[in-house]
Amino acid sequence: MAIRLIGILPTLSSLRTFQSLKHSGSAACLRHRRLLSMPSATEPMNVLLYADDLFGGNVLRELGAAMKKGDGIVNSLTILTTCNREDRKSYAIAQWRKRKEIRPSKVLKLTPFLNMASSMNIPVYYLDDDRSFDRLKLALKRDPNKFDIFVVCPTKKSLVAGILPKFPLGTIKIHPSLLPEYRGPSAIQYTILNEEKTTGVSIIDYTTPNDRGKILAQYPHRLTPATTYKTLSHDLSYLGSKLLIKTLENLEVLMQKAKEQPQRKAATFSPPHIPDETMQIVWEKMTAEEIYRMYRAFHGYLAIWTMWRRRGKMYRLFINEMYLPDERVEPLSQNITHIVQCQDAPPGTVFFRRQVPYLEVPCIDGKRIHITNVRVEGRTEKNAQEFTNGYLRINGTLRMLTDPVDCKKPVPKFVYPPGHRNEHKRQVIIDDNTGF
């Protein structure tokens, strides 16, 4: 009997997307329908999985469930991952306790991914140094048939295709975009930054560098205005794990029908390393919507930042939690202080709303953002109340900066772009760093 993947996606928003797209009759949707309704026709295989906490939790759960079935497509499962020495030692102790049936005297600190692997008793190879990777090559040299296929997930430390060991059934990769768009390791971040409406997951033959391998399967997913990196990576991980199982079940057929990626000139390639400037708030140019979009693109990965002056020294101020208020529900604060009104304050000026509480910061377009959690460089994270008590002496008198300022000089006036309504208005900002 044919098994349809649609029946096991009850709560995901992309299911509604697929239901709405499948009536369009497009070639892509027809390919999705044919793939998801294919019957299983593959022998059980020994799988080597390369993953970590970034994307591997759902994939490990699905492969482990397939292995427990006994008559499924996964005969054995082994993990290749990156971790530090403490995690590696903790995992070895946890496995030793299980073998000896020793009751733990203290709780070991494991990453969620390694904790799940430990509970499933799955063997692990480590890629924290070259020596560990050499042990994997040695194991493959002793037993070339130890693993049948290598499954690569998006991780913080990417593997380079072309230098990997050879496997009988090849190497496949789960990529969090609809290739050929957004090749590279930063696909999720730039998908949100570029205001894409639809993305998805792709499973490709990972034998060609830069994610240019043949496409085996794809599945679409629609973005919402509230989508963040954290929520999107979780949704795509869930979709990718389901699609991976169907791909393994029909691997031989899909390998034969795999298609080369169209080499579009407009195809976007995400850079391997995200520069710090990409996550910096530029108050002279960025509107409230642009700041919030940048926050969504990196929330759960890294924090966006700006500059903050304290006791004459410059620090990076990382914004951990923020949101874009609805002007109809939360109107702009009027006469919040006797010194300056919020609507006339330069962008980046910090006002504290004690009733909520949050930090209200105006932007260049006249709108504002609400910040609820921040962290000063070298300090622990603080909520709006704690930050105000320690860093904001007078409400509405200090502002966040784009560029560092010499500690011996006062904070310069904000330079509005030509034609702005506040270009010639008098700015009242007290540069009072005493008492902090």
Short mmCIF file of C-alpha atoms in Angstrom, two decimals:
data_model
loop_
_atom_site.label_atom_id
_atom_site.label_comp_id
_atom_site.label_asym_id
_atom_site.label_seq_id
_atom_site.Cartn_x
_atom_site.Cartn_y
_atom_site.Cartn_z
CA MET A 1 0.00 0.00 0.00
CA ALA A 2 1.29 3.45 -0.86
CA ILE A 3 2.15 5.61 2.14
CA ARG A 4 1.46 9.31 1.77
CA LEU A 5 3.62 11.71 3.72
CA ILE A 6 0.75 14.19 3.92
CA GLY A 7 -1.00 11.99 6.47
CA ILE A 8 1.80 12.43 9.01
CA LEU A 9 2.11 16.21 8.88
CA PRO A 10 -0.91 17.18 11.01
CA THR A 11 0.26 20.40 12.67
CA LEU A 12 2.81 21.99 10.36
CA SER A 13 1.89 25.20 8.56
CA SER A 14 3.57 23.98 5.37
CA LEU A 15 0.90 21.29 5.10
CA ARG A 16 -1.63 24.04 4.45
CA THR A 17 0.81 25.46 1.94
CA PHE A 18 1.06 22.13 0.14
CA GLN A 19 -2.72 21.67 0.17
CA SER A 20 -3.13 25.10 -1.41
CA LEU A 21 -0.33 24.57 -3.93
CA LYS A 22 -1.19 21.07 -5.07
CA HIS A 23 -4.35 22.22 -6.85
CA SER A 24 -2.33 24.55 -9.04
CA GLY A 25 -1.17 21.63 -11.19
CA SER A 26 2.43 22.88 -11.38
CA ALA A 27 5.16 20.43 -12.32
CA ALA A 28 6.92 20.89 -8.96
CA CYS A 29 3.79 20.03 -6.97
CA LEU A 30 3.15 16.98 -9.16
CA ARG A 31 6.68 15.78 -8.41
CA HIS A 32 6.02 16.22 -4.68
CA ARG A 33 2.81 14.20 -4.92
CA ARG A 34 4.46 11.37 -6.83
CA LEU A 35 7.33 11.19 -4.35
CA LEU A 36 5.17 11.23 -1.23
CA SER A 37 2.92 8.45 -2.55
CA MET A 38 5.72 6.11 -3.69
CA PRO A 39 5.78 2.68 -2.04
CA SER A 40 8.89 1.53 -0.17
CA ALA A 41 11.24 -0.52 -2.33
CA THR A 42 14.66 -0.38 -0.64
CA GLU A 43 16.56 -2.90 1.46
CA PRO A 44 17.48 -1.94 5.07
CA MET A 45 20.70 0.06 5.10
CA ASN A 46 23.42 1.07 7.53
CA VAL A 47 23.28 4.86 7.88
CA LEU A 48 26.02 7.25 8.98
CA LEU A 49 24.49 10.60 10.03
CA TYR A 50 26.44 13.86 10.27
CA ALA A 51 24.44 16.31 12.40
CA ASP A 52 24.40 18.44 15.55
CA ASP A 53 21.93 20.50 17.58
CA LEU A 54 21.36 22.93 14.72
CA PHE A 55 19.26 20.64 12.51
CA GLY A 56 19.76 17.05 13.63
CA GLY A 57 17.24 16.49 16.42
CA ASN A 58 14.22 15.69 14.23
CA VAL A 59 16.34 13.75 11.73
CA LEU A 60 17.83 11.58 14.49
CA ARG A 61 14.36 10.96 15.93
CA GLU A 62 12.94 9.83 12.57
CA LEU A 63 15.91 7.60 11.71
CA GLY A 64 15.82 6.08 15.20
CA ALA A 65 12.12 5.33 14.85
CA ALA A 66 12.74 3.72 11.46
CA MET A 67 15.51 1.59 12.99
CA LYS A 68 13.27 0.39 15.83
CA LYS A 69 10.67 -0.94 13.41
CA GLY A 70 12.93 -3.86 12.53
CA ASP A 71 11.46 -4.20 9.04
CA GLY A 72 12.12 -0.57 8.12
CA ILE A 73 14.72 1.00 5.85
CA VAL A 74 17.34 1.59 8.57
CA ASN A 75 19.28 -1.44 9.77
CA SER A 76 21.81 0.45 11.93
CA LEU A 77 22.54 4.08 12.71
CA THR A 78 25.83 5.76 13.63
CA ILE A 79 26.40 9.46 14.30
CA LEU A 80 29.26 11.70 13.20
CA THR A 81 29.14 15.04 15.02
CA THR A 82 31.19 17.96 16.30
CA CYS A 83 31.55 18.68 19.99
CA ASN A 84 34.05 19.92 22.54
CA ARG A 85 36.07 17.71 24.86
CA GLU A 86 33.69 18.16 27.81
CA ASP A 87 30.68 16.94 25.81
CA ARG A 88 32.70 14.06 24.44
CA LYS A 89 33.79 13.01 27.94
CA SER A 90 30.24 13.34 29.34
CA TYR A 91 28.83 11.17 26.55
CA ALA A 92 31.45 8.47 27.19
CA ILE A 93 30.59 8.48 30.92
CA ALA A 94 26.87 8.26 30.17
CA GLN A 95 27.39 5.24 27.89
CA TRP A 96 29.64 3.55 30.49
CA ARG A 97 26.98 4.03 33.17
CA LYS A 98 24.39 2.39 30.95
CA ARG A 99 26.60 -0.61 30.22
CA LYS A 100 27.42 -1.10 33.92
CA GLU A 101 23.87 -0.21 35.02
CA ILE A 102 25.25 2.33 37.49
CA ARG A 103 22.88 4.83 39.00
CA PRO A 104 24.27 8.33 38.28
CA SER A 105 25.37 10.36 41.27
CA LYS A 106 25.14 13.63 39.35
CA VAL A 107 23.52 14.84 36.16
CA LEU A 108 25.83 15.08 33.16
CA LYS A 109 25.72 18.20 30.99
CA LEU A 110 25.09 17.02 27.45
CA THR A 111 23.87 18.92 24.43
CA PRO A 112 20.26 18.06 23.45
CA PHE A 113 21.49 16.18 20.39
CA LEU A 114 24.02 14.05 22.31
CA ASN A 115 21.48 13.51 25.09
CA MET A 116 19.03 12.07 22.56
CA ALA A 117 21.78 9.90 21.04
CA SER A 118 22.71 8.62 24.49
CA SER A 119 19.12 7.70 25.31
CA MET A 120 18.91 5.74 22.03
CA ASN A 121 22.29 3.99 22.60
CA ILE A 122 23.64 5.12 19.23
CA PRO A 123 27.42 4.96 18.65
CA VAL A 124 29.10 8.31 17.98
CA TYR A 125 32.19 9.39 16.05
CA TYR A 126 33.58 12.85 16.77
CA LEU A 127 34.90 15.45 14.37
CA ASP A 128 36.42 17.83 16.91
CA ASP A 129 39.93 17.25 15.49
CA ASP A 130 41.66 15.51 12.58
CA ARG A 131 42.51 12.48 14.70
CA SER A 132 38.83 11.66 15.25
CA PHE A 133 38.14 11.83 11.50
CA ASP A 134 41.11 9.56 10.91
CA ARG A 135 39.52 6.96 13.19
CA LEU A 136 36.42 7.02 11.01
CA LYS A 137 38.54 6.51 7.89
CA LEU A 138 40.34 3.66 9.65
CA ALA A 139 37.03 2.01 10.51
CA LEU A 140 35.94 2.29 6.88
CA LYS A 141 39.27 0.86 5.71
CA ARG A 142 38.88 -2.17 7.96
CA ASP A 143 35.27 -2.70 6.96
CA PRO A 144 34.34 -0.94 3.69
CA ASN A 145 30.73 -2.14 4.06
CA LYS A 146 30.33 -0.78 7.58
CA PHE A 147 28.08 2.01 6.26
CA ASP A 148 25.91 1.99 3.16
CA ILE A 149 25.03 5.67 2.93
CA PHE A 150 26.16 8.97 4.44
CA VAL A 151 23.44 11.51 5.36
CA VAL A 152 24.64 15.12 5.91
CA CYS A 153 22.53 17.68 7.77
CA PRO A 154 23.13 21.45 8.01
CA THR A 155 25.57 22.01 10.87
CA LYS A 156 27.67 24.78 12.39
CA LYS A 157 30.77 23.14 10.89
CA SER A 158 30.11 22.21 7.27
CA LEU A 159 31.79 19.32 5.50
CA VAL A 160 33.36 19.90 2.10
CA ALA A 161 32.04 17.64 -0.63
CA GLY A 162 34.68 15.84 -2.64
CA ILE A 163 37.03 14.97 0.26
CA LEU A 164 34.58 12.66 2.04
CA PRO A 165 35.04 8.87 2.10
CA LYS A 166 33.21 6.87 -0.54
CA PHE A 167 30.07 4.97 0.41
CA PRO A 168 28.29 2.21 -1.57
CA LEU A 169 25.03 4.15 -1.90
CA GLY A 170 26.67 7.57 -1.95
CA THR A 171 26.25 10.71 0.14
CA ILE A 172 23.07 12.77 0.33
CA LYS A 173 22.46 16.11 2.04
CA ILE A 174 19.44 17.90 3.48
CA HIS A 175 19.57 21.56 2.46
CA PRO A 176 17.22 24.20 3.96
CA SER A 177 16.14 25.92 0.75
CA LEU A 178 14.57 25.19 -2.61
CA LEU A 179 17.73 24.82 -4.65
CA PRO A 180 19.21 26.32 -6.76
CA GLU A 181 18.21 29.33 -4.65
CA TYR A 182 20.32 30.08 -1.57
CA ARG A 183 23.16 27.65 -1.84
CA GLY A 184 25.58 27.69 1.07
CA PRO A 185 25.36 27.35 4.86
CA SER A 186 23.46 30.60 5.58
CA ALA A 187 20.36 29.85 3.53
CA ILE A 188 17.82 30.31 6.35
CA GLN A 189 19.18 33.69 7.44
CA TYR A 190 19.26 35.21 3.96
CA THR A 191 15.85 33.78 3.09
CA ILE A 192 14.34 35.91 5.87
CA LEU A 193 16.58 38.93 5.20
CA ASN A 194 15.50 39.03 1.56
CA GLU A 195 11.77 38.83 2.45
CA GLU A 196 11.13 35.59 0.61
CA LYS A 197 7.55 34.33 0.80
CA THR A 198 8.31 30.65 0.16
CA THR A 199 11.23 28.39 0.95
CA GLY A 200 11.56 24.66 1.59
CA VAL A 201 13.94 21.72 1.93
CA SER A 202 15.94 19.93 -0.74
CA ILE A 203 17.69 16.57 -0.65
CA ILE A 204 20.62 16.44 -3.06
CA ASP A 205 23.42 14.14 -4.12
CA TYR A 206 26.29 15.59 -2.08
CA THR A 207 29.23 14.82 -4.32
CA THR A 208 29.60 18.31 -5.84
CA PRO A 209 30.88 21.32 -3.83
CA ASN A 210 28.77 24.41 -3.11
CA ASP A 211 25.47 22.47 -2.98
CA ARG A 212 25.36 22.00 -6.76
CA GLY A 213 24.58 18.29 -6.72
CA LYS A 214 21.63 16.63 -8.41
CA ILE A 215 18.26 17.21 -6.75
CA LEU A 216 16.57 14.05 -5.44
CA ALA A 217 13.55 15.57 -3.70
CA GLN A 218 12.13 18.93 -2.59
CA TYR A 219 9.27 20.11 -0.41
CA PRO A 220 7.92 23.71 -0.14
CA HIS A 221 7.22 25.72 3.00
CA ARG A 222 5.57 29.12 3.29
CA LEU A 223 6.94 31.86 5.54
CA THR A 224 4.84 34.10 7.81
CA PRO A 225 5.55 37.70 8.92
CA ALA A 226 6.52 36.35 12.37
CA THR A 227 8.93 33.66 11.13
CA THR A 228 12.32 33.70 12.85
CA TYR A 229 15.49 31.72 12.27
CA LYS A 230 14.64 29.54 15.26
CA THR A 231 11.11 28.66 14.16
CA LEU A 232 12.03 28.25 10.48
CA SER A 233 14.98 25.96 11.20
CA HIS A 234 12.74 23.79 13.39
CA ASP A 235 10.03 23.59 10.71
CA LEU A 236 12.51 22.79 7.94
CA SER A 237 14.21 20.21 10.16
CA TYR A 238 10.84 18.53 10.70
CA LEU A 239 10.04 18.60 6.98
CA GLY A 240 13.54 17.42 6.05
CA SER A 241 13.35 14.44 8.42
CA LYS A 242 10.05 13.29 6.89
CA LEU A 243 11.31 13.82 3.36
CA LEU A 244 14.55 11.97 4.16
CA ILE A 245 12.67 8.81 5.16
CA LYS A 246 10.71 8.80 1.91
CA THR A 247 13.92 9.46 -0.03
CA LEU A 248 15.70 6.52 1.59
CA GLU A 249 12.71 4.29 0.90
CA ASN A 250 12.84 5.19 -2.79
CA LEU A 251 16.55 5.91 -3.11
CA GLU A 252 17.24 3.78 -6.17
CA VAL A 253 14.39 5.31 -8.17
CA LEU A 254 15.22 8.86 -7.13
CA MET A 255 18.92 8.43 -7.94
CA GLN A 256 17.99 7.34 -11.43
CA LYS A 257 15.56 10.24 -11.93
CA ALA A 258 17.70 12.89 -10.22
CA LYS A 259 17.95 16.12 -12.19
CA GLU A 260 20.77 18.59 -12.48
CA GLN A 261 20.20 21.96 -10.86
CA PRO A 262 19.33 24.72 -13.32
CA GLN A 263 22.27 27.12 -13.40
CA ARG A 264 20.37 30.38 -13.10
CA LYS A 265 22.27 33.63 -13.15
CA ALA A 266 19.93 34.97 -10.46
CA ALA A 267 20.49 32.05 -8.11
CA THR A 268 21.52 33.34 -4.70
CA PHE A 269 24.56 31.98 -2.88
CA SER A 270 24.67 32.61 0.86
CA PRO A 271 28.18 33.34 2.18
CA PRO A 272 29.88 30.71 4.38
CA HIS A 273 30.51 33.21 7.18
CA ILE A 274 28.09 35.96 8.16
CA PRO A 275 30.04 39.20 8.74
CA ASP A 276 29.39 41.19 11.92
CA GLU A 277 28.25 44.18 9.87
CA THR A 278 25.28 42.17 8.65
CA MET A 279 23.96 41.97 12.23
CA GLN A 280 24.67 45.59 13.18
CA ILE A 281 21.86 48.14 13.51
CA VAL A 282 22.48 51.30 11.47
CA TRP A 283 20.17 53.86 13.05
CA GLU A 284 20.77 56.45 10.30
CA LYS A 285 19.35 54.19 7.58
CA MET A 286 17.31 51.29 8.95
CA THR A 287 13.57 51.53 9.55
CA ALA A 288 11.77 49.70 12.34
CA GLU A 289 10.64 47.00 9.91
CA GLU A 290 14.18 46.45 8.62
CA ILE A 291 15.56 46.15 12.16
CA TYR A 292 12.85 43.67 13.10
CA ARG A 293 13.46 41.64 9.93
CA MET A 294 17.17 41.46 10.75
CA TYR A 295 16.29 40.36 14.28
CA ARG A 296 14.03 37.59 12.91
CA ALA A 297 16.74 36.41 10.52
CA PHE A 298 19.23 35.77 13.34
CA HIS A 299 17.07 35.12 16.41
CA GLY A 300 18.11 31.75 17.79
CA TYR A 301 21.43 31.83 15.92
CA LEU A 302 23.21 35.06 16.91
CA ALA A 303 22.02 38.35 18.39
CA ILE A 304 21.90 41.60 16.46
CA TRP A 305 23.88 44.40 18.06
CA THR A 306 24.46 48.11 18.37
CA MET A 307 26.89 50.34 20.29
CA TRP A 308 26.32 51.59 23.85
CA ARG A 309 28.41 54.09 25.81
CA ARG A 310 28.96 53.50 29.53
CA ARG A 311 31.39 55.43 31.74
CA GLY A 312 33.09 56.81 28.66
CA LYS A 313 33.71 53.35 27.21
CA MET A 314 32.05 51.75 24.20
CA TYR A 315 30.41 48.34 24.43
CA ARG A 316 28.42 46.21 22.08
CA LEU A 317 24.80 45.91 23.17
CA PHE A 318 23.23 42.64 21.99
CA ILE A 319 19.45 42.59 21.56
CA ASN A 320 18.11 39.17 22.53
CA GLU A 321 14.36 39.79 22.52
CA MET A 322 12.34 42.47 20.72
CA TYR A 323 9.14 42.93 18.78
CA LEU A 324 7.45 45.38 16.45
CA PRO A 325 4.43 46.96 18.20
CA ASP A 326 1.07 47.52 16.55
CA GLU A 327 0.52 51.28 16.35
CA ARG A 328 -3.25 50.82 16.76
CA VAL A 329 -2.92 48.75 19.91
CA GLU A 330 0.10 50.49 21.44
CA PRO A 331 0.07 54.16 20.37
CA LEU A 332 3.28 56.14 20.40
CA SER A 333 4.14 57.41 23.87
CA GLN A 334 3.55 61.17 24.25
CA ASN A 335 5.46 63.38 26.72
CA ILE A 336 7.21 60.40 28.22
CA THR A 337 9.67 62.75 29.93
CA HIS A 338 9.83 66.45 30.61
CA ILE A 339 13.09 66.66 28.63
CA VAL A 340 12.21 65.21 25.26
CA GLN A 341 9.19 63.66 23.60
CA CYS A 342 9.50 60.18 22.12
CA GLN A 343 8.33 61.20 18.65
CA ASP A 344 10.96 63.98 18.47
CA ALA A 345 13.88 61.99 19.89
CA PRO A 346 16.70 60.90 17.57
CA PRO A 347 16.63 57.25 16.43
CA GLY A 348 18.22 54.96 19.01
CA THR A 349 17.13 56.99 22.04
CA VAL A 350 16.11 54.69 24.88
CA PHE A 351 12.86 55.19 26.80
CA PHE A 352 11.70 52.86 29.55
CA ARG A 353 8.02 51.96 29.93
CA ARG A 354 7.67 50.76 33.49
CA GLN A 355 4.09 49.50 33.19
CA VAL A 356 4.89 46.74 30.66
CA PRO A 357 7.99 46.77 30.99
CA TYR A 358 10.04 47.28 27.83
CA LEU A 359 12.53 49.65 26.24
CA GLU A 360 10.93 51.86 23.60
CA VAL A 361 13.36 52.96 20.87
CA PRO A 362 12.30 55.26 17.97
CA CYS A 363 13.60 54.62 14.46
CA ILE A 364 14.36 56.72 11.39
CA ASP A 365 10.89 56.20 9.86
CA GLY A 366 9.04 57.57 12.90
CA LYS A 367 8.02 54.13 14.15
CA ARG A 368 9.65 52.34 17.06
CA ILE A 369 10.71 48.97 18.37
CA HIS A 370 10.15 47.43 21.79
CA ILE A 371 13.08 45.63 23.41
CA THR A 372 12.53 43.26 26.34
CA ASN A 373 15.90 41.53 26.79
CA VAL A 374 19.47 42.73 26.14
CA ARG A 375 23.05 41.87 27.01
CA VAL A 376 25.95 44.28 27.36
CA GLU A 377 29.23 42.91 26.03
CA GLY A 378 31.05 41.06 28.82
CA ARG A 379 27.95 40.99 31.07
CA THR A 380 25.02 38.66 31.62
CA GLU A 381 21.71 39.21 29.84
CA LYS A 382 19.16 41.51 31.49
CA ASN A 383 15.50 42.29 31.04
CA ALA A 384 14.28 45.85 30.44
CA GLN A 385 13.82 46.62 34.15
CA GLU A 386 17.29 45.36 35.12
CA PHE A 387 18.93 47.22 32.24
CA THR A 388 17.22 50.46 33.20
CA ASN A 389 18.25 50.15 36.84
CA GLY A 390 21.90 49.61 35.97
CA TYR A 391 22.52 51.55 32.75
CA LEU A 392 19.84 54.19 32.14
CA ARG A 393 19.99 56.93 34.75
CA ILE A 394 17.53 59.42 33.21
CA ASN A 395 14.78 58.24 30.90
CA GLY A 396 15.19 59.38 27.29
CA THR A 397 18.64 60.95 27.69
CA LEU A 398 20.91 58.29 26.20
CA ARG A 399 20.80 56.62 22.84
CA MET A 400 22.24 53.62 21.07
CA LEU A 401 24.95 54.43 18.53
CA THR A 402 25.99 53.08 15.17
CA ASP A 403 29.69 53.94 15.36
CA PRO A 404 32.00 54.11 18.40
CA VAL A 405 32.68 57.54 19.90
CA ASP A 406 35.92 58.70 21.49
CA CYS A 407 35.54 58.50 25.28
CA LYS A 408 36.97 62.03 25.66
CA LYS A 409 34.39 63.56 23.32
CA PRO A 410 30.65 64.07 23.81
CA VAL A 411 28.18 62.01 21.83
CA PRO A 412 27.68 63.81 18.49
CA LYS A 413 24.30 64.93 17.27
CA PHE A 414 22.32 62.50 15.17
CA VAL A 415 22.68 63.19 11.45
CA TYR A 416 19.34 62.83 9.69
CA PRO A 417 19.23 62.07 5.95
CA PRO A 418 18.46 65.07 3.71
CA GLY A 419 14.77 65.90 3.59
CA HIS A 420 13.85 64.22 6.87
CA ARG A 421 11.17 66.04 8.90
CA ASN A 422 13.48 66.27 11.96
CA GLU A 423 16.55 67.37 10.01
CA HIS A 424 16.66 70.87 11.49
CA LYS A 425 15.06 70.18 14.87
CA ARG A 426 16.95 70.88 18.06
CA GLN A 427 18.27 67.71 19.73
CA VAL A 428 18.34 67.53 23.51
CA ILE A 429 20.46 64.54 24.54
CA ILE A 430 22.33 64.66 27.81
CA ASP A 431 25.70 62.96 27.66
CA ASP A 432 25.84 62.17 31.37
CA ASN A 433 28.05 59.16 32.04
CA THR A 434 28.65 60.00 35.68
CA GLY A 435 27.10 57.85 38.33
CA PHE A 436 27.00 54.63 36.25
#
